[in-house]
Short mmCIF file of C-alpha atoms and ligand atoms in Angstrom, two decimals:
data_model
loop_
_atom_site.label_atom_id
_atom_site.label_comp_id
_atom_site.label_asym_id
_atom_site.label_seq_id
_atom_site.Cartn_x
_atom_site.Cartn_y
_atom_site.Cartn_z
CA UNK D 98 -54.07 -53.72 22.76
CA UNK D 99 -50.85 -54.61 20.83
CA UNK D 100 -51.71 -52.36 18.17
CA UNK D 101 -52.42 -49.27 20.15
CA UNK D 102 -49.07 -49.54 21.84
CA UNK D 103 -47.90 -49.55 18.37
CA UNK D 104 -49.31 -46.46 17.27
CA UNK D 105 -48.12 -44.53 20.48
CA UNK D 106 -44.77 -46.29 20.30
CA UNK D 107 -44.67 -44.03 16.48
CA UNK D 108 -46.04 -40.86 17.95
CA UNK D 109 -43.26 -40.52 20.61
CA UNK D 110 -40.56 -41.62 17.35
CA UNK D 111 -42.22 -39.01 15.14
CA UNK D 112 -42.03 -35.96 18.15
CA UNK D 113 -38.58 -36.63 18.76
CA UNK D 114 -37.53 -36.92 15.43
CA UNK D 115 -38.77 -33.60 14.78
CA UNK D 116 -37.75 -32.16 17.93
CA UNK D 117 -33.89 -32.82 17.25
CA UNK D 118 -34.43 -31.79 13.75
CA UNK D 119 -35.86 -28.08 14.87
CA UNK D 120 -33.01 -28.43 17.69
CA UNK D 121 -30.13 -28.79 14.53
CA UNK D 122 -31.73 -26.37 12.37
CA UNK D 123 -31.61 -23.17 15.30
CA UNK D 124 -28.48 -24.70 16.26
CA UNK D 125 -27.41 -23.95 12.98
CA UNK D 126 -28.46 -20.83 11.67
CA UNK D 127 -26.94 -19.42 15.32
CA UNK D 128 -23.47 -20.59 13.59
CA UNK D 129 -24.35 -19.07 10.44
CA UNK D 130 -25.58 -15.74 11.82
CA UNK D 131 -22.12 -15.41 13.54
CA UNK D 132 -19.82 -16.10 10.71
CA UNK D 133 -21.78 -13.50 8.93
CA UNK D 134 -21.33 -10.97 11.83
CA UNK D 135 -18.09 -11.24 12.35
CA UNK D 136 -18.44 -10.12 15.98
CA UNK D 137 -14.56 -9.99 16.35
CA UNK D 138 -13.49 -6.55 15.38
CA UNK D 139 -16.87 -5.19 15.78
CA UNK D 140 -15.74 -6.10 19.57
CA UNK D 141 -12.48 -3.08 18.75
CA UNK D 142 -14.90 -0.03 18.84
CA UNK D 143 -12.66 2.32 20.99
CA UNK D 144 -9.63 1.42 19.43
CA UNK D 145 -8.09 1.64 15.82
CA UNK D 146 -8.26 -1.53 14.07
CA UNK D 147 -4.81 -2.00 11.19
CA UNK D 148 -4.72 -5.03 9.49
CA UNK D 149 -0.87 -5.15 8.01
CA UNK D 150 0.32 -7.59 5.38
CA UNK D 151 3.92 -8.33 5.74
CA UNK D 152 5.43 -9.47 2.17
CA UNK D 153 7.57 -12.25 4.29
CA UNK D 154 10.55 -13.15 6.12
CA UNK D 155 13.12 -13.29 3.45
CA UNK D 156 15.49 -11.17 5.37
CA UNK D 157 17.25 -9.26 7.98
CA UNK D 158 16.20 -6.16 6.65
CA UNK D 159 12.86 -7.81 6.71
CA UNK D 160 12.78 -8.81 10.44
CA UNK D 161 13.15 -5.39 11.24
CA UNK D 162 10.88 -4.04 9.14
CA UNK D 163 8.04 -6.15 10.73
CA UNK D 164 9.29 -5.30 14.44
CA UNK D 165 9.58 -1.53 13.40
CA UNK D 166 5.21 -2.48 12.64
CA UNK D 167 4.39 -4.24 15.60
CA UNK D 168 5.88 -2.01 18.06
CA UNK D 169 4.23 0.87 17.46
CA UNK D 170 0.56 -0.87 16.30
CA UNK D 171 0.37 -1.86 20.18
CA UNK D 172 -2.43 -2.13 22.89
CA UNK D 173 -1.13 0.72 24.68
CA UNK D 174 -1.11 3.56 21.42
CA UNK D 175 -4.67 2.52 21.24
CA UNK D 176 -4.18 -0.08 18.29
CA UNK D 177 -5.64 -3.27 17.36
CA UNK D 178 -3.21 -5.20 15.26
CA UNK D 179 -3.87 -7.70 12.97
CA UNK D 180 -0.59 -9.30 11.41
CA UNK D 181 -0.45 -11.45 8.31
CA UNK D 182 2.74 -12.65 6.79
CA UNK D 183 2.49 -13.79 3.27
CA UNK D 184 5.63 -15.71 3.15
CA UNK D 185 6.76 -13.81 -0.40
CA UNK D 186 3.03 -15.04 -2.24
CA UNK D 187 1.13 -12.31 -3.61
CA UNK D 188 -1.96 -14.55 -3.60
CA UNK D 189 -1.59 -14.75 0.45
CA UNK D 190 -1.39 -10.96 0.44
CA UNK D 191 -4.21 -10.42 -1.64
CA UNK D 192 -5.93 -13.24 0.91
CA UNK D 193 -5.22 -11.26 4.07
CA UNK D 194 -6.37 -7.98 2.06
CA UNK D 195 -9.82 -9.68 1.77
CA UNK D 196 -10.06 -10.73 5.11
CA UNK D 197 -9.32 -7.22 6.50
CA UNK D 198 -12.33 -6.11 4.35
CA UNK D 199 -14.15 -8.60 5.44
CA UNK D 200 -13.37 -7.59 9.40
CA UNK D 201 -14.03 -4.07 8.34
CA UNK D 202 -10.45 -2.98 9.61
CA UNK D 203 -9.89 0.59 10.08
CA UNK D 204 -6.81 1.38 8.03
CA UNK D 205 -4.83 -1.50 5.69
CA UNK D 206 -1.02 -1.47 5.42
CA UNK D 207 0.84 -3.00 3.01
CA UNK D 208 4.37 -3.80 2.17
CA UNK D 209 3.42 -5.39 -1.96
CA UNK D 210 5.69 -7.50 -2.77
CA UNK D 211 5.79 -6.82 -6.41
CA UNK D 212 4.59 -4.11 -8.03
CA UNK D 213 1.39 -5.48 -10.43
CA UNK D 214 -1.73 -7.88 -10.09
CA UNK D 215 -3.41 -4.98 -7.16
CA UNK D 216 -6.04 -3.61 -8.67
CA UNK D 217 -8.81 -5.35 -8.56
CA UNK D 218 -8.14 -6.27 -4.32
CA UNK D 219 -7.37 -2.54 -3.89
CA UNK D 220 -10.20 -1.52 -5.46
CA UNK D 221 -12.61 -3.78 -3.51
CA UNK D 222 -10.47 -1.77 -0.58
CA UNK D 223 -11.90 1.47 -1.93
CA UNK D 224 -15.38 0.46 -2.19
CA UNK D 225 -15.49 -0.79 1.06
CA UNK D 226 -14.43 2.56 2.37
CA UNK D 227 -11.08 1.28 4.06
CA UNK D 228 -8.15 3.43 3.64
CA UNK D 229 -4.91 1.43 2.52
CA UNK D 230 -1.43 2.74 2.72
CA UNK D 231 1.89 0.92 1.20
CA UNK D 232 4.77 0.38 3.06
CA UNK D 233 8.05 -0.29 2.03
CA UNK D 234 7.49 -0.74 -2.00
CA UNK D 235 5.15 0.38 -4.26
CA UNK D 236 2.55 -0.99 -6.50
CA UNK D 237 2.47 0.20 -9.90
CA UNK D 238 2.19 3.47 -11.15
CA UNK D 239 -1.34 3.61 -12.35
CA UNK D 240 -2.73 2.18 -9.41
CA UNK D 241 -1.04 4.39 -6.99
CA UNK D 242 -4.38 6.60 -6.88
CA UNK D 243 -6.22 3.24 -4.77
CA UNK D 244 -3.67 3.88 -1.80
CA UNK D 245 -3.89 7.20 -0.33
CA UNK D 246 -0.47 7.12 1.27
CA UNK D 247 3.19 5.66 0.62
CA UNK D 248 6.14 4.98 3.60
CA UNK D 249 9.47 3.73 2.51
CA UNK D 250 12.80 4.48 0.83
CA UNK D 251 14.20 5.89 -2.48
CA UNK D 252 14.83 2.73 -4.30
CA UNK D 253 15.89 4.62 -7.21
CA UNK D 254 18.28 7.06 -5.61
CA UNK D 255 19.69 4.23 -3.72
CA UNK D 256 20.82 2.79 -7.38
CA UNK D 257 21.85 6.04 -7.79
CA UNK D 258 24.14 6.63 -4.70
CA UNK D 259 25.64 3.20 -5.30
CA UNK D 260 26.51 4.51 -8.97
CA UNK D 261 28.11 7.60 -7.44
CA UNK D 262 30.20 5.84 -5.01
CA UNK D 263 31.99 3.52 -7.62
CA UNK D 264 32.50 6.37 -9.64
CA UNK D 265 34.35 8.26 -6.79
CA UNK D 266 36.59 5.13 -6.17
CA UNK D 267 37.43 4.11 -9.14
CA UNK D 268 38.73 7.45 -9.84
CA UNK D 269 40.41 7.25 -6.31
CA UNK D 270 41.94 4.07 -7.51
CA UNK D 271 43.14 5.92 -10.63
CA UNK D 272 40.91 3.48 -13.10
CA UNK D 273 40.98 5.58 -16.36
CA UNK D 274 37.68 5.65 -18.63
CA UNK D 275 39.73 3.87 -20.89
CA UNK D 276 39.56 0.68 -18.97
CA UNK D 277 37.03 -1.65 -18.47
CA UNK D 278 35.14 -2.33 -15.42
CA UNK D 279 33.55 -5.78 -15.08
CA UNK D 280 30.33 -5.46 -13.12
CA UNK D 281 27.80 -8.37 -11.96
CA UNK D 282 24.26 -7.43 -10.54
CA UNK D 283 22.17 -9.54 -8.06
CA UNK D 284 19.35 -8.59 -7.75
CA UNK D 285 16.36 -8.68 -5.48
CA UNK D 286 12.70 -10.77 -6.26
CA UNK D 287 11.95 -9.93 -9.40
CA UNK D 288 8.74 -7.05 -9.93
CA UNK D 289 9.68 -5.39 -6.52
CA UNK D 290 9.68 -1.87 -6.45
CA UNK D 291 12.87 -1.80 -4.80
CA UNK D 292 14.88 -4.20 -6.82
CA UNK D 293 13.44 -2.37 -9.97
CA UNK D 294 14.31 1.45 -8.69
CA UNK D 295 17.47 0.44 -7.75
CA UNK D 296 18.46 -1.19 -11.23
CA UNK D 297 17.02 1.60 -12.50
CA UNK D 298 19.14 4.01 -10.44
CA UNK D 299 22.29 2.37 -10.95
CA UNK D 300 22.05 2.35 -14.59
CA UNK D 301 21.53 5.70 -15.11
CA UNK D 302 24.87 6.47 -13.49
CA UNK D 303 26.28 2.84 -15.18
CA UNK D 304 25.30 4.90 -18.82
CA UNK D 305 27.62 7.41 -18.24
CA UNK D 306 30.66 5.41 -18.78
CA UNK D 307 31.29 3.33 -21.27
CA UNK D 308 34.49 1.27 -19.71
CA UNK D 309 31.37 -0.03 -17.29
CA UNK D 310 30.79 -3.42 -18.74
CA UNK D 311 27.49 -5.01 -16.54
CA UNK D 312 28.30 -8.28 -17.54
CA UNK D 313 25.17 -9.94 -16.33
CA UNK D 314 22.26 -8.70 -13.60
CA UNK D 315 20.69 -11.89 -12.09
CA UNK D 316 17.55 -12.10 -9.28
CA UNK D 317 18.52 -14.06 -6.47
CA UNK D 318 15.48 -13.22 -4.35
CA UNK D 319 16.73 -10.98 -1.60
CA UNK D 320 18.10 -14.18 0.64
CA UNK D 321 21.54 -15.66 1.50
CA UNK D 322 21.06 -19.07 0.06
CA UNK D 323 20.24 -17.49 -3.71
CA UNK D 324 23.13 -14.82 -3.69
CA UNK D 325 25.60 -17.60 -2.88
CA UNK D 326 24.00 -19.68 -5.59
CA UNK D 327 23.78 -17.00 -8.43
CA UNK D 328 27.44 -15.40 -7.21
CA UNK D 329 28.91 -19.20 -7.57
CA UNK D 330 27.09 -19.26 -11.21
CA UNK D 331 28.86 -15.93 -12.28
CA UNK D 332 32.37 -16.72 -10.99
CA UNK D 333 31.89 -20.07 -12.87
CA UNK D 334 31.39 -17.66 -16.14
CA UNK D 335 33.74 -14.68 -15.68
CA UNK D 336 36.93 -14.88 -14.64
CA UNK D 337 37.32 -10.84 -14.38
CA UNK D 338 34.81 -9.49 -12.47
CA UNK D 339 35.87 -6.07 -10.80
CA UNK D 340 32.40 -5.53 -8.52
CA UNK D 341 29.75 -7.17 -7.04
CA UNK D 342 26.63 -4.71 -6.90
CA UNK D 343 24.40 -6.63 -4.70
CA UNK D 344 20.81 -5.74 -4.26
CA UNK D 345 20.67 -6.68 -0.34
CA UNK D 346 23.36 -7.65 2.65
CA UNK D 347 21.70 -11.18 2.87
CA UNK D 348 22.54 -11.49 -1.37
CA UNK D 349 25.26 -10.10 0.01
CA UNK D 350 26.86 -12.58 2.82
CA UNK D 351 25.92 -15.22 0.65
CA UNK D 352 28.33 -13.82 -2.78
CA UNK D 353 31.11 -13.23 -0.30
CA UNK D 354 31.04 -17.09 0.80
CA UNK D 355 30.80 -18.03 -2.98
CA UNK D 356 33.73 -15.69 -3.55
CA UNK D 357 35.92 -16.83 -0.86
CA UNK D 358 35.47 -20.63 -1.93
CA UNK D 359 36.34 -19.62 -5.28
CA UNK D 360 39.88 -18.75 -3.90
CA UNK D 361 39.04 -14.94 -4.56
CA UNK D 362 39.54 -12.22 -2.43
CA UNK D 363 36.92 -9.22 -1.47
CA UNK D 364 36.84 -5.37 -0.41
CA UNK D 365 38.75 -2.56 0.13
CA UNK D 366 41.60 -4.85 0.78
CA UNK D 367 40.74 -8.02 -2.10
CA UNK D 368 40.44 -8.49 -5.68
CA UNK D 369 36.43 -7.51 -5.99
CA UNK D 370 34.53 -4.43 -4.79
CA UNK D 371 31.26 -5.09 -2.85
CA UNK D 372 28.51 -2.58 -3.13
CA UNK D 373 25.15 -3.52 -1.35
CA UNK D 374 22.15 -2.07 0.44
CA UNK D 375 20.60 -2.22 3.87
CA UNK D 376 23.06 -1.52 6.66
CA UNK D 377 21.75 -4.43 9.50
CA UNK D 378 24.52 -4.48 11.56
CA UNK D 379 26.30 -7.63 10.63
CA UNK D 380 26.85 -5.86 6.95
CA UNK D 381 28.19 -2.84 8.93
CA UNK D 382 30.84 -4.77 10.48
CA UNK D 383 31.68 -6.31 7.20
CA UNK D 384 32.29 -2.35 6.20
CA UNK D 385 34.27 -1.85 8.98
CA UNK D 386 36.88 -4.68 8.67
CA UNK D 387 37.04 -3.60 4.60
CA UNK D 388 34.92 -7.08 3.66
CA UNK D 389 32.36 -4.74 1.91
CA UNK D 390 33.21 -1.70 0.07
CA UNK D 391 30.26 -0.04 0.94
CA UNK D 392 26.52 -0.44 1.99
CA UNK D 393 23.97 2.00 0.98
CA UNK D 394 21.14 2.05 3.99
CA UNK D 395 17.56 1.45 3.31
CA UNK D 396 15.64 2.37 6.51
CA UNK D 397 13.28 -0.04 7.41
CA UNK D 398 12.08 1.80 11.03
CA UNK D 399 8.69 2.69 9.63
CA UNK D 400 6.22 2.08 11.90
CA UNK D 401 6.59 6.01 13.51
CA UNK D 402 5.80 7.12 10.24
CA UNK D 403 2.73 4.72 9.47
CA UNK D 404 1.31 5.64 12.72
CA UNK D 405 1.48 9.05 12.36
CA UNK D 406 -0.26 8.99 8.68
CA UNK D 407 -2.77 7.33 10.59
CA UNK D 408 -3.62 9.87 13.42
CA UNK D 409 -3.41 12.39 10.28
CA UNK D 410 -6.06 10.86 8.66
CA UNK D 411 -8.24 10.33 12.11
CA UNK D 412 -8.36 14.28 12.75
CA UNK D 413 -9.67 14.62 8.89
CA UNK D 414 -5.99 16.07 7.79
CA UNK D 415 -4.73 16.34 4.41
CA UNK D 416 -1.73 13.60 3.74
CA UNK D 417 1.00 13.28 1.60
CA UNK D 418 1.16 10.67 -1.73
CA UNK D 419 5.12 9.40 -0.20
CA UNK D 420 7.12 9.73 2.97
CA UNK D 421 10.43 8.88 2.69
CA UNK D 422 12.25 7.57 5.85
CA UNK D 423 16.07 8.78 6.24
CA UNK D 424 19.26 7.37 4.71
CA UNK D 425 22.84 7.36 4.69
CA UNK D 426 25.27 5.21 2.82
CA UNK D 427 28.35 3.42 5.39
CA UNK D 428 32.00 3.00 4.13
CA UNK D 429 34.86 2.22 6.23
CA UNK D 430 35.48 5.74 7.06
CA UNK D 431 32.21 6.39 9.27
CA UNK D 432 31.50 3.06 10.47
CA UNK D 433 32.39 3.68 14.36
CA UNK D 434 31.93 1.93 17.11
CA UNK D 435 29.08 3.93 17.82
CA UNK D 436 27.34 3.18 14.22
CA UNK D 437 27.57 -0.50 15.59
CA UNK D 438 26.19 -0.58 19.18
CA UNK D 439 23.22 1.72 17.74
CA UNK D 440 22.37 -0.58 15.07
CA UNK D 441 19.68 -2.69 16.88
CA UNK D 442 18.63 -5.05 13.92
O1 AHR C 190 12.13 -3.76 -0.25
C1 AHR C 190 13.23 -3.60 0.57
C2 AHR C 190 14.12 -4.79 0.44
O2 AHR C 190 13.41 -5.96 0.75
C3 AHR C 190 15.34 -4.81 1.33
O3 AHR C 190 16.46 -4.26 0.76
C4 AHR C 190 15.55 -6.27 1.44
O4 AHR C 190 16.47 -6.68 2.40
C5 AHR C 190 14.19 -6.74 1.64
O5 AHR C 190 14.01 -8.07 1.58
#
């Protein structure tokens, strides 16, 4: 009798064991099948899916630039928005790439933050079918052809305009060709497209005189903290600098503290001319009281022209390789009051 009860006893053990063992195993491959499926944009039929890969945060200009994206990529154009930041890492950027393949986004827009190392991620882009457009900067030349649109500004021309505009004052100032002008550069993260164009662009004005002496180009990233840092290094190693061309306003606001603690004085009114690029408001009113010389604008409102590439390329219409956004360049002459209460970022 014992020995029967025994044998059930191991039946009922074996049954169970099973049972929960089946129960794990469909329990399982119902996770699996859903990772595969990725049920979440698949779930976005009726409206256009844009996965955007911000470069980072690193500055004003920046901020903008991402608002400028996400209020126009909304619920209400008939967008579904999905936002990565890449906190200035090319490997996050070429991370959030793959992932909008793998969602099988719609469109993929892109601000690179340098220009090299996209060819094999835009490529996988291309196979996939998913059309990717650059914002902002550019990727290198010869991989252009894997993006099959471009928003931003003239990064070169912006070098050049800066050129132009010291020429004009120094020979406002009365600064003959026979005297030498000490120039420092900081510049921005080093492989962007815009810090490159805009060396670029200045030098080829810079070439034209030989009294321009650029004593020393440095990157300090684009942000406040490095321009103060590389600014303090170059007024530690020349004691005649003339101008400060400075890739961005937050390289910017950071060299003028460095300069100020040095006991030097800036702008149209100081010891050192300040040239930089962007415009965001708090630069502008630096232009207005005379702290900076002058500020050559880089649009970064370029979500309107993203979204209209887009609904282009929805009706099956022919788009351009580049669309450059508008431009001025701000000195204390046409910095008004109404320059200033317009200037939202
Ligand atoms: O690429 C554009 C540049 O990037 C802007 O001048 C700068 O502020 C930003 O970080």
């Amino acid at each position: 009798m014992r020995t029967n009860w025994k044998h059930n006893e191991l039946i009922v053990i074996f049954i169970l064991t099973v049972t929960i063992f089946l129960a794990v195993f469909v329990w399982g491959l119902g996770l699996f099948t859903d990772i595969e499926e990725e049920p979440y944009v698949s779930e976005e039929t009726d409206r256009i899916v844009v996965g955007v890969s911000q470069l980072g945060s690193e500055s004003g200009w920046r901020t903008a630039n991402t608002e400028s994206v996400q209020s126009v990529f909304t619920t209400e154009n008939g967008y579904f928005l999905l936002f990565s930041n890449a906190r200035q890492k090319q490997e996050n950027q070429i991370k959030a790439i793959r992932s909008f393949i793998s969602q099988r986004v719609d469109y993929i827009v892109f601000a690179p933050v340098v220009e090299n190392g996209w060819r094999t991620v835009l490529q996988e882009a291309k196979e996939a079918g998913i059309p990717v457009i650059m914002m902002d900067r550019k990727v290198e030349a010869a991989d252009q052809d894997l993006c099959v649109s471009w928003v931003g500004t003239d990064s070169r021309q912006e070098g050049v305009k800066a050129g132009r505009w010291l020429e004009g004052h120094l020979r406002k100032e009365g600064v003959t060709e026979e005297e030498d002008v000490n120039i420092v550069v900081l510049t921005g993260t080093e492989g962007a497209s815009s810090a490159i164009g805009r060396s670029m662009g200045f030098a080829e004005v810079a070439h034209k005189h030989a009294n321009w002496k650029i004593l020393e180009e440095k990157c300090a990233d684009f942000t406040s903290a490095k321009g103060k840092e590389v600014m303090a290094g170059f007024l530690r190693k020349y004691s005649d600098i003339d101008v400060v061309v400075s890739q961005n306003d937050d390289m910017t606001f950071g060299a003028i503290e460095a300069i100020r603690e040095a006991g030097r004085t800036v702008g149209v009114y100081g010891e050192i001319s300040i040239i930089s690029f962007d415009a965001v408001h708090d630069a502008l009113e630096m232009v207005a009281d005379g702290t900076i010389n002058v500020d050559i604008e880089c649009n970064p409102n370029q979500g309107e022209y993203l979204s209209q590439v887009i609904s282009m390329l929805e009706k099956g219409q022919e788009v351009e390789k580049d669309y450059y956004v508008e431009e001025d360049i701000f000195t204390i002459d046409n910095v008004t009051e109404e320059v200033l209460q317009e200037r939202n970022y």
